[in-house]
Amino acid sequence: GDHGDALYIVISGTFIAFTEALGEATRYDKEGDYFGELCLVLSSHTRSATVVAQGDVSCVKLWKPLLVDLPGKKLDRILFVNMIEECLHKIPIFRSFPVETLRRLAKRAVVVEHHMCE
């Protein structure tokens, strides 16, 4: 896929993300839903889904260079921690953990990238 370059935040309307590899579709239709955040977290991330608008929609598009250079807290790190915490909630073994424990685990997570040797 193409390299991701932005985070999108839904204002109104419905977006459907199709993931070919998993054969799944994810619906983004609530104000504040977002997609494209992986491009902010992983430097070499390519798009993993195709997002299609269903009718009239409105969203905010925040380009990666604008977000990475923000002063103060790094937005990419905040999004990463939130994404990891959300994933932990979905794993059965972690469902009984207190929210604060999952938050601490997410804050300690790191990205490990492996590249094929040529």
mmCIF file of C-alpha atoms in Angstrom:
data_model
loop_
_atom_site.group_PDB
_atom_site.id
_atom_site.type_symbol
_atom_site.label_atom_id
_atom_site.label_comp_id
_atom_site.label_asym_id
_atom_site.label_seq_id
_atom_site.Cartn_x
_atom_site.Cartn_y
_atom_site.Cartn_z
ATOM 1 C CA GLY A 1 0.000 0.000 0.000
ATOM 2 C CA ASP A 2 0.833 3.663 -0.177
ATOM 3 C CA HIS A 3 2.563 5.383 2.705
ATOM 4 C CA GLY A 4 0.085 6.983 5.094
ATOM 5 C CA ASP A 5 0.431 10.736 5.430
ATOM 6 C CA ALA A 6 -2.412 11.911 7.677
ATOM 7 C CA LEU A 7 -4.781 11.314 10.553
ATOM 8 C CA TYR A 8 -8.492 11.743 9.761
ATOM 9 C CA ILE A 9 -11.112 12.651 12.380
ATOM 10 C CA VAL A 10 -14.802 12.175 11.563
ATOM 11 C CA ILE A 11 -17.064 15.188 11.965
ATOM 12 C CA SER A 12 -20.140 13.735 10.257
ATOM 13 C CA GLY A 13 -21.110 10.988 7.870
ATOM 14 C CA THR A 14 -19.951 7.408 7.527
ATOM 15 C CA PHE A 15 -16.624 6.022 6.379
ATOM 16 C CA ILE A 16 -15.970 2.315 5.792
ATOM 17 C CA ALA A 17 -12.428 0.926 5.978
ATOM 18 C CA PHE A 18 -11.869 -2.265 3.992
ATOM 19 C CA THR A 19 -8.934 -4.459 4.974
ATOM 20 C CA GLU A 20 -8.150 -6.880 2.160
ATOM 21 C CA ALA A 21 -5.655 -8.973 4.125
ATOM 22 C CA LEU A 22 -8.201 -9.719 6.856
ATOM 23 C CA GLY A 23 -11.317 -9.510 4.694
ATOM 24 C CA GLU A 24 -12.886 -7.146 7.229
ATOM 25 C CA ALA A 25 -14.730 -3.848 7.115
ATOM 26 C CA THR A 26 -14.684 -1.284 9.923
ATOM 27 C CA ARG A 27 -17.282 1.472 10.220
ATOM 28 C CA TYR A 28 -16.363 5.013 11.350
ATOM 29 C CA ASP A 29 -19.575 6.965 11.839
ATOM 30 C CA LYS A 30 -19.407 8.744 15.185
ATOM 31 C CA GLU A 31 -18.125 12.269 15.627
ATOM 32 C CA GLY A 32 -14.561 11.908 16.913
ATOM 33 C CA ASP A 33 -13.901 8.495 15.332
ATOM 34 C CA TYR A 34 -10.504 8.542 13.653
ATOM 35 C CA PHE A 35 -8.403 6.541 11.227
ATOM 36 C CA GLY A 36 -4.938 6.828 9.684
ATOM 37 C CA GLU A 37 -3.218 7.030 13.068
ATOM 38 C CA LEU A 38 -0.755 4.239 12.297
ATOM 39 C CA CYS A 39 1.146 6.506 9.923
ATOM 40 C CA LEU A 40 1.870 8.747 12.916
ATOM 41 C CA VAL A 41 3.129 5.884 15.057
ATOM 42 C CA LEU A 42 5.198 3.788 12.661
ATOM 43 C CA SER A 43 7.724 5.589 10.478
ATOM 44 C CA SER A 44 7.633 3.030 7.661
ATOM 45 C CA HIS A 45 3.931 2.174 7.848
ATOM 46 C CA THR A 46 2.006 1.740 4.632
ATOM 47 C CA ARG A 47 -1.782 1.899 4.483
ATOM 48 C CA SER A 48 -3.404 -1.308 5.666
ATOM 49 C CA ALA A 49 -6.947 -0.431 4.561
ATOM 50 C CA THR A 50 -8.893 1.441 1.929
ATOM 51 C CA VAL A 51 -11.314 3.963 3.415
ATOM 52 C CA VAL A 52 -14.409 4.915 1.432
ATOM 53 C CA ALA A 53 -16.940 7.638 2.232
ATOM 54 C CA GLN A 54 -20.576 6.522 2.260
ATOM 55 C CA GLY A 55 -22.500 9.526 0.951
ATOM 56 C CA ASP A 56 -21.913 13.049 2.239
ATOM 57 C CA VAL A 57 -19.164 13.238 4.853
ATOM 58 C CA SER A 58 -17.057 15.765 6.696
ATOM 59 C CA CYS A 59 -13.730 15.150 8.412
ATOM 60 C CA VAL A 60 -10.603 16.846 9.651
ATOM 61 C CA LYS A 61 -7.343 15.900 7.930
ATOM 62 C CA LEU A 62 -4.161 16.447 9.913
ATOM 63 C CA TRP A 63 -0.967 15.879 7.927
ATOM 64 C CA LYS A 64 1.819 13.957 9.628
ATOM 65 C CA PRO A 65 4.510 16.693 9.408
ATOM 66 C CA LEU A 66 2.216 19.133 11.227
ATOM 67 C CA LEU A 67 1.615 16.677 14.075
ATOM 68 C CA VAL A 68 5.128 15.364 14.568
ATOM 69 C CA ASP A 69 6.607 18.854 15.078
ATOM 70 C CA LEU A 70 4.182 19.975 17.795
ATOM 71 C CA PRO A 71 5.862 21.451 20.876
ATOM 72 C CA GLY A 72 5.353 19.722 24.206
ATOM 73 C CA LYS A 73 3.958 16.203 24.266
ATOM 74 C CA LYS A 74 4.482 14.178 21.148
ATOM 75 C CA LEU A 75 1.098 13.465 19.583
ATOM 76 C CA ASP A 76 2.447 10.357 17.867
ATOM 77 C CA ARG A 77 3.350 8.880 21.273
ATOM 78 C CA ILE A 78 -0.069 9.748 22.743
ATOM 79 C CA LEU A 79 -1.830 8.088 19.801
ATOM 80 C CA PHE A 80 0.453 5.061 20.070
ATOM 81 C CA VAL A 81 -0.307 4.570 23.785
ATOM 82 C CA ASN A 82 -4.056 4.956 23.154
ATOM 83 C CA MET A 83 -3.912 2.456 20.288
ATOM 84 C CA ILE A 84 -2.017 -0.117 22.381
ATOM 85 C CA GLU A 85 -4.405 0.332 25.313
ATOM 86 C CA GLU A 86 -7.384 -0.188 22.990
ATOM 87 C CA CYS A 87 -5.789 -3.352 21.575
ATOM 88 C CA LEU A 88 -5.080 -4.718 25.065
ATOM 89 C CA HIS A 89 -8.775 -4.291 25.955
ATOM 90 C CA LYS A 90 -9.645 -6.628 23.061
ATOM 91 C CA ILE A 91 -7.333 -9.472 24.154
ATOM 92 C CA PRO A 92 -9.260 -11.895 26.410
ATOM 93 C CA ILE A 93 -6.464 -12.393 28.958
ATOM 94 C CA PHE A 94 -6.240 -8.622 29.575
ATOM 95 C CA ARG A 95 -9.992 -7.906 29.845
ATOM 96 C CA SER A 96 -10.031 -8.421 33.620
ATOM 97 C CA PHE A 97 -7.083 -6.063 34.220
ATOM 98 C CA PRO A 98 -7.875 -2.662 35.761
ATOM 99 C CA VAL A 99 -7.839 0.227 33.279
ATOM 100 C CA GLU A 100 -4.884 1.861 35.023
ATOM 101 C CA THR A 101 -2.809 -1.331 34.703
ATOM 102 C CA LEU A 102 -3.527 -1.472 30.967
ATOM 103 C CA ARG A 103 -2.588 2.208 30.658
ATOM 104 C CA ARG A 104 0.765 1.537 32.407
ATOM 105 C CA LEU A 105 1.441 -1.426 30.100
ATOM 106 C CA ALA A 106 0.597 0.662 27.044
ATOM 107 C CA LYS A 107 2.942 3.450 28.156
ATOM 108 C CA ARG A 108 5.808 0.946 28.371
ATOM 109 C CA ALA A 109 5.184 -0.561 24.931
ATOM 110 C CA VAL A 110 7.733 0.006 22.189
ATOM 111 C CA VAL A 111 7.643 -0.563 18.457
ATOM 112 C CA VAL A 112 10.001 -3.182 17.104
ATOM 113 C CA GLU A 113 10.421 -3.221 13.349
ATOM 114 C CA HIS A 114 11.989 -6.104 11.454
ATOM 115 C CA HIS A 115 13.160 -5.825 7.876
ATOM 116 C CA MET A 116 13.951 -8.654 5.505
ATOM 117 C CA CYS A 117 17.626 -9.001 4.618
ATOM 118 C CA GLU A 118 18.321 -8.558 0.948
#
